[in-house]
GROMACS .gro file of N, CA and C in nm:
model
  321
    1MET      N    1  13.503  12.382   9.317
    1MET     CA    2  13.394  12.415   9.404
    1MET      C    3  13.339  12.552   9.363
    2GLY      N    4  13.207  12.568   9.372
    2GLY     CA    5  13.145  12.694   9.334
    2GLY      C    6  13.158  12.799   9.442
    3ARG      N    7  13.118  12.918   9.406
    3ARG     CA    8  13.127  13.027   9.504
    3ARG      C    9  13.017  13.013   9.609
    4GLN      N   10  13.040  13.073   9.722
    4GLN     CA   11  12.944  13.067   9.831
    4GLN      C   12  12.823  13.153   9.797
    5SER      N   13  12.707  13.105   9.830
    5SER     CA   14  12.583  13.176   9.800
    5SER      C   15  12.568  13.301   9.886
    6LEU      N   16  12.503  13.399   9.826
    6LEU     CA   17  12.474  13.522   9.899
    6LEU      C   18  12.355  13.504   9.995
    7TYR      N   19  12.278  13.399   9.973
    7TYR     CA   20  12.154  13.380  10.047
    7TYR      C   21  12.163  13.257  10.138
    8THR      N   22  12.105  13.269  10.255
    8THR     CA   23  12.104  13.156  10.348
    8THR      C   24  12.001  13.053  10.303
    9GLU      N   25  12.017  12.935  10.354
    9GLU     CA   26  11.923  12.827  10.322
    9GLU      C   27  11.781  12.863  10.371
   10GLU      N   28  11.774  12.924  10.485
   10GLU     CA   29  11.644  12.967  10.539
   10GLU      C   30  11.576  13.068  10.446
   11PHE      N   31  11.654  13.163  10.394
   11PHE     CA   32  11.600  13.262  10.301
   11PHE      C   33  11.547  13.193  10.176
   12ARG      N   34  11.623  13.097  10.125
   12ARG     CA   35  11.579  13.023  10.005
   12ARG      C   36  11.448  12.949  10.032
   13LYS      N   37  11.443  12.880  10.146
   13LYS     CA   38  11.321  12.805  10.179
   13LYS      C   39  11.201  12.898  10.194
   14ASP      N   40  11.223  13.013  10.255
   14ASP     CA   41  11.115  13.110  10.272
   14ASP      C   42  11.067  13.164  10.137
   15ALA      N   43  11.160  13.191  10.046
   15ALA     CA   44  11.123  13.241   9.914
   15ALA      C   45  11.044  13.135   9.836
   16VAL      N   46  11.089  13.012   9.844
   16VAL     CA   47  11.018  12.902   9.777
   16VAL      C   48  10.879  12.885   9.838
   17ALA      N   49  10.869  12.892   9.970
   17ALA     CA   50  10.740  12.879  10.038
   17ALA      C   51  10.646  12.993   9.998
   18LEU      N   52  10.701  13.113   9.986
   18LEU     CA   53  10.621  13.228   9.945
   18LEU      C   54  10.566  13.207   9.804
   19TYR      N   55  10.649  13.157   9.714
   19TYR     CA   56  10.604  13.130   9.577
   19TYR      C   57  10.496  13.023   9.577
   20ARG      N   58  10.517  12.916   9.652
   20ARG     CA   59  10.419  12.807   9.655
   20ARG      C   60  10.289  12.850   9.722
   21ALA      N   61  10.298  12.939   9.819
   21ALA     CA   62  10.177  12.988   9.887
   21ALA      C   63  10.087  13.064   9.791
   22ALA      N   64  10.145  13.124   9.689
   22ALA     CA   65  10.067  13.198   9.588
   22ALA      C   66   9.985  13.102   9.503
   23ASP      N   67  10.019  12.974   9.506
   23ASP     CA   68   9.942  12.868   9.440
   23ASP      C   69   9.915  12.897   9.293
   24GLY      N   70  10.018  12.942   9.222
   24GLY     CA   71  10.007  12.966   9.078
   24GLY      C   72   9.944  13.097   9.039
   25LYS      N   73   9.908  13.179   9.136
   25LYS     CA   74   9.843  13.307   9.106
   25LYS      C   75   9.946  13.417   9.080
   26ARG      N   76  10.071  13.391   9.113
   26ARG     CA   77  10.178  13.490   9.092
   26ARG      C   78  10.291  13.426   9.013
   27THR      N   79  10.362  13.506   8.940
   27THR     CA   80  10.475  13.457   8.862
   27THR      C   81  10.601  13.452   8.948
   28TYR      N   82  10.701  13.381   8.895
   28TYR     CA   83  10.831  13.380   8.963
   28TYR      C   84  10.882  13.523   8.979
   29ALA      N   85  10.870  13.601   8.873
   29ALA     CA   86  10.923  13.738   8.874
   29ALA      C   87  10.857  13.825   8.979
   30SER      N   88  10.725  13.812   8.995
   30SER     CA   89  10.658  13.899   9.093
   30SER      C   90  10.693  13.861   9.236
   31VAL      N   91  10.701  13.731   9.263
   31VAL     CA   92  10.739  13.687   9.398
   31VAL      C   93  10.886  13.723   9.423
   32ALA      N   94  10.970  13.700   9.322
   32ALA     CA   95  11.113  13.730   9.336
   32ALA      C   96  11.136  13.878   9.362
   33ALA      N   97  11.059  13.964   9.296
   33ALA     CA   98  11.074  14.109   9.316
   33ALA      C   99  11.042  14.147   9.460
   34ASP      N  100  10.944  14.078   9.519
   34ASP     CA  101  10.908  14.107   9.659
   34ASP      C  102  11.021  14.077   9.756
   35VAL      N  103  11.101  13.973   9.725
   35VAL     CA  104  11.208  13.935   9.819
   35VAL      C  105  11.345  13.985   9.774
   36GLY      N  106  11.352  14.050   9.657
   36GLY     CA  107  11.476  14.112   9.614
   36GLY      C  108  11.573  14.022   9.541
   37ILE      N  109  11.521  13.925   9.468
   37ILE     CA  110  11.607  13.837   9.387
   37ILE      C  111  11.551  13.833   9.245
   38SER      N  112  11.623  13.768   9.155
   38SER     CA  113  11.573  13.758   9.018
   38SER      C  114  11.472  13.643   9.007
   39GLY      N  115  11.387  13.655   8.909
   39GLY     CA  116  11.288  13.550   8.884
   39GLY      C  117  11.353  13.418   8.850
   40GLU      N  118  11.462  13.423   8.775
   40GLU     CA  119  11.534  13.300   8.737
   40GLU      C  120  11.594  13.231   8.859
   41THR      N  121  11.645  13.309   8.952
   41THR     CA  122  11.700  13.252   9.076
   41THR      C  123  11.592  13.179   9.153
   42LEU      N  124  11.476  13.243   9.167
   42LEU     CA  125  11.366  13.179   9.239
   42LEU      C  126  11.321  13.052   9.166
   43ARG      N  127  11.312  13.059   9.035
   43ARG     CA  128  11.271  12.941   8.957
   43ARG      C  129  11.368  12.826   8.981
   44THR      N  130  11.496  12.854   8.983
   44THR     CA  131  11.597  12.751   9.008
   44THR      C  132  11.579  12.691   9.148
   45TRP      N  133  11.556  12.776   9.246
   45TRP     CA  134  11.537  12.726   9.383
   45TRP      C  135  11.413  12.638   9.392
   46VAL      N  136  11.305  12.679   9.327
   46VAL     CA  137  11.181  12.601   9.331
   46VAL      C  138  11.203  12.465   9.265
   47ARG      N  139  11.272  12.464   9.151
   47ARG     CA  140  11.298  12.336   9.082
   47ARG      C  141  11.385  12.244   9.168
   48LYS      N  142  11.488  12.298   9.229
   48LYS     CA  143  11.575  12.216   9.315
   48LYS      C  144  11.497  12.160   9.433
   49ASP      N  145  11.412  12.242   9.493
   49ASP     CA  146  11.331  12.197   9.606
   49ASP      C  147  11.233  12.089   9.563
   50THR      N  148  11.172  12.107   9.448
   50THR     CA  149  11.078  12.006   9.396
   50THR      C  150  11.151  11.875   9.370
   51SER      N  151  11.268  11.884   9.310
   51SER     CA  152  11.349  11.765   9.283
   51SER      C  153  11.387  11.694   9.412
   52ARG      N  154  11.427  11.771   9.513
   52ARG     CA  155  11.463  11.715   9.643
   52ARG      C  156  11.343  11.644   9.706
   53ASN      N  157  11.227  11.709   9.701
   53ASN     CA  158  11.106  11.650   9.759
   53ASN      C  159  11.064  11.525   9.685
   54THR      N  160  11.078  11.524   9.552
   54THR     CA  161  11.041  11.408   9.473
   54THR      C  162  11.131  11.290   9.505
   55ARG      N  163  11.263  11.315   9.516
   55ARG     CA  164  11.355  11.207   9.550
   55ARG      C  165  11.325  11.151   9.688
   56ALA      N  166  11.294  11.238   9.782
   56ALA     CA  167  11.262  11.192   9.918
   56ALA      C  168  11.135  11.107   9.916
   57ALA      N  169  11.035  11.150   9.840
   57ALA     CA  170  10.910  11.074   9.830
   57ALA      C  171  10.934  10.940   9.761
   58ASP      N  172  11.017  10.940   9.654
   58ASP     CA  173  11.049  10.816   9.585
   58ASP      C  174  11.122  10.720   9.677
   59HIS      N  175  11.213  10.774   9.757
   59HIS     CA  176  11.288  10.691   9.851
   59HIS      C  177  11.193  10.630   9.955
   60ALA      N  178  11.101  10.710  10.004
   60ALA     CA  179  11.004  10.660  10.102
   60ALA      C  180  10.915  10.554  10.040
   61ASN      N  181  10.870  10.577   9.916
   61ASN     CA  182  10.787  10.479   9.847
   61ASN      C  183  10.863  10.351   9.820
   62ALA      N  184  10.989  10.364   9.783
   62ALA     CA  185  11.070  10.245   9.757
   62ALA      C  186  11.084  10.163   9.885
   63GLY      N  187  11.104  10.232   9.996
   63GLY     CA  188  11.112  10.161  10.124
   63GLY      C  189  10.982  10.091  10.157
   64ALA      N  190  10.870  10.155  10.131
   64ALA     CA  191  10.740  10.095  10.156
   64ALA      C  192  10.717   9.976  10.064
   65GLU      N  193  10.757   9.989   9.937
   65GLU     CA  194  10.743   9.878   9.843
   65GLU      C  195  10.830   9.761   9.885
   66ALA      N  196  10.951   9.791   9.929
   66ALA     CA  197  11.040   9.685   9.974
   66ALA      C  198  10.980   9.613  10.095
   67GLU      N  199  10.922   9.687  10.186
   67GLU     CA  200  10.858   9.626  10.303
   67GLU      C  201  10.738   9.543  10.261
   68THR      N  202  10.659   9.593  10.167
   68THR     CA  203  10.542   9.520  10.118
   68THR      C  204  10.584   9.392  10.050
   69ASP      N  205  10.688   9.400   9.965
   69ASP     CA  206  10.739   9.281   9.897
   69ASP      C  207  10.793   9.179   9.996
   70GLU      N  208  10.867   9.228  10.095
   70GLU     CA  209  10.922   9.137  10.195
   70GLU      C  210  10.810   9.072  10.276
   71LEU      N  211  10.709   9.149  10.312
   71LEU     CA  212  10.596   9.093  10.387
   71LEU      C  213  10.526   8.985  10.306
   72ALA      N  214  10.503   9.010  10.177
   72ALA     CA  215  10.438   8.910  10.091
   72ALA      C  216  10.525   8.784  10.081
   73ARG      N  217  10.656   8.804  10.066
   73ARG     CA  218  10.747   8.689  10.057
   73ARG      C  219  10.746   8.608  10.187
   74LEU      N  220  10.748   8.676  10.300
   74LEU     CA  221  10.749   8.607  10.429
   74LEU      C  222  10.617   8.534  10.454
   75ARG      N  223  10.507   8.594  10.413
   75ARG     CA  224  10.377   8.527  10.429
   75ARG      C  225  10.370   8.401  10.344
   76ALA      N  226  10.420   8.409  10.222
   76ALA     CA  227  10.420   8.291  10.134
   76ALA      C  228  10.509   8.182  10.193
   77GLU      N  229  10.626   8.222  10.243
   77GLU     CA  230  10.717   8.124  10.303
   77GLU      C  231  10.654   8.063  10.428
   78ASN      N  232  10.587   8.144  10.507
   78ASN     CA  233  10.521   8.094  10.628
   78ASN      C  234  10.413   7.992  10.590
   79ALA      N  235  10.334   8.022  10.487
   79ALA     CA  236  10.229   7.928  10.443
   79ALA      C  237  10.291   7.798  10.394
   80ARG      N  238  10.400   7.808  10.320
   80ARG     CA  239  10.469   7.688  10.270
   80ARG      C  240  10.521   7.604  10.386
   81LEU      N  241  10.581   7.668  10.485
   81LEU     CA  242  10.635   7.595  10.600
   81LEU      C  243  10.524   7.531  10.683
   82ARG      N  244  10.412   7.600  10.699
   82ARG     CA  245  10.300   7.541  10.773
   82ARG      C  246  10.247   7.418  10.700
   83GLY      N  247  10.239   7.426  10.568
   83GLY     CA  248  10.196   7.310  10.489
   83GLY      C  249  10.293   7.194  10.504
   84ALA      N  250  10.422   7.223  10.499
   84ALA     CA  251  10.524   7.119  10.515
   84ALA      C  252  10.516   7.058  10.654
   85GLU      N  253  10.491   7.141  10.755
   85GLU     CA  254  10.480   7.089  10.892
   85GLU      C  255  10.362   6.992  10.903
   86LYS      N  256  10.250   7.025  10.841
   86LYS     CA  257  10.134   6.934  10.845
   86LYS      C  258  10.167   6.801  10.779
   87GLU      N  259  10.241   6.806  10.667
   87GLU     CA  260  10.282   6.682  10.600
   87GLU      C  261  10.372   6.600  10.691
   88TRP      N  262  10.468   6.665  10.757
   88TRP     CA  263  10.559   6.593  10.846
   88TRP      C  264  10.485   6.531  10.964
   89GLN      N  265  10.387   6.604  11.017
   89GLN     CA  266  10.309   6.550  11.128
   89GLN      C  267  10.230   6.428  11.083
   90LEU      N  268  10.173   6.433  10.964
   90LEU     CA  269  10.099   6.319  10.910
   90LEU      C  270  10.192   6.201  10.889
   91GLU      N  271  10.308   6.223  10.831
   91GLU     CA  272  10.405   6.115  10.809
   91GLU      C  273  10.448   6.055  10.943
   92ARG      N  274  10.471   6.141  11.040
   92ARG     CA  275  10.513   6.094  11.173
   92ARG      C  276  10.406   6.006  11.236
   93GLU      N  277  10.281   6.048  11.222
   93GLU     CA  278  10.170   5.970  11.277
   93GLU      C  279  10.160   5.836  11.207
   94ILE      N  280  10.174   5.835  11.075
   94ILE     CA  281  10.168   5.708  10.999
   94ILE      C  282  10.282   5.616  11.041
   95LEU      N  283  10.401   5.670  11.054
   95LEU     CA  284  10.516   5.590  11.096
   95LEU      C  285  10.499   5.538  11.238
   96ARG      N  286  10.441   5.621  11.326
   96ARG     CA  287  10.416   5.576  11.464
   96ARG      C  288  10.319   5.458  11.464
   97ARG      N  289  10.212   5.467  11.384
   97ARG     CA  290  10.115   5.356  11.374
   97ARG      C  291  10.180   5.231  11.316
   98ALA      N  292  10.261   5.251  11.213
   98ALA     CA  293  10.328   5.136  11.152
   98ALA      C  294  10.423   5.070  11.251
   99ALA      N  295  10.496   5.149  11.326
   99ALA     CA  296  10.588   5.094  11.426
   99ALA      C  297  10.510   5.017  11.533
  100ALA      N  298  10.395   5.070  11.575
  100ALA     CA  299  10.314   5.001  11.675
  100ALA      C  300  10.262   4.869  11.619
  101TYR      N  301  10.220   4.870  11.493
  101TYR     CA  302  10.168   4.749  11.430
  101TYR      C  303  10.275   4.642  11.422
  102PHE      N  304  10.395   4.681  11.374
  102PHE     CA  305  10.503   4.584  11.360
  102PHE      C  306  10.555   4.538  11.495
  103ALA      N  307  10.544   4.622  11.597
  103ALA     CA  308  10.586   4.583  11.732
  103ALA      C  309  10.495   4.472  11.782
  104LYS      N  310  10.367   4.476  11.752
  104LYS     CA  311  10.274   4.369  11.791
  104LYS      C  312  10.305   4.241  11.716
  105GLU      N  313  10.339   4.252  11.588
  105GLU     CA  314  10.367   4.135  11.505
  105GLU      C  315  10.491   4.061  11.553
  106VAL      N  316  10.591   4.135  11.599
  106VAL     CA  317  10.717   4.076  11.639
  106VAL      C  318  10.701   4.000  11.770
  107LYS      N  319  10.614   4.040  11.858
  107LYS     CA  320  10.598   3.976  11.989
  107LYS      C  321  10.538   3.845  11.976
   0.00000   0.00000   0.00000
């Protein structure tokens, strides 16, 4: 296990937010100097945060894709079942008519 960090999670998030708020107008080193850390430390924090956010977004997108795929599959299955039901109703009607016809013939 690694050593415990000198900085709290809140401090890290604030430093990353400060860097991102500069919107590319400031370097890692200049923002890091303002908060009292090294530029490399800030760069590492920003990369980790970006990676975390990307994974979270990918996970959310994967869930949405899975829901979209499932919805498409269920709609196709529903259409197939409705078509099958219409066929069964038609067959049932034909058999009912045939039974009525043969019932008259037998009498």
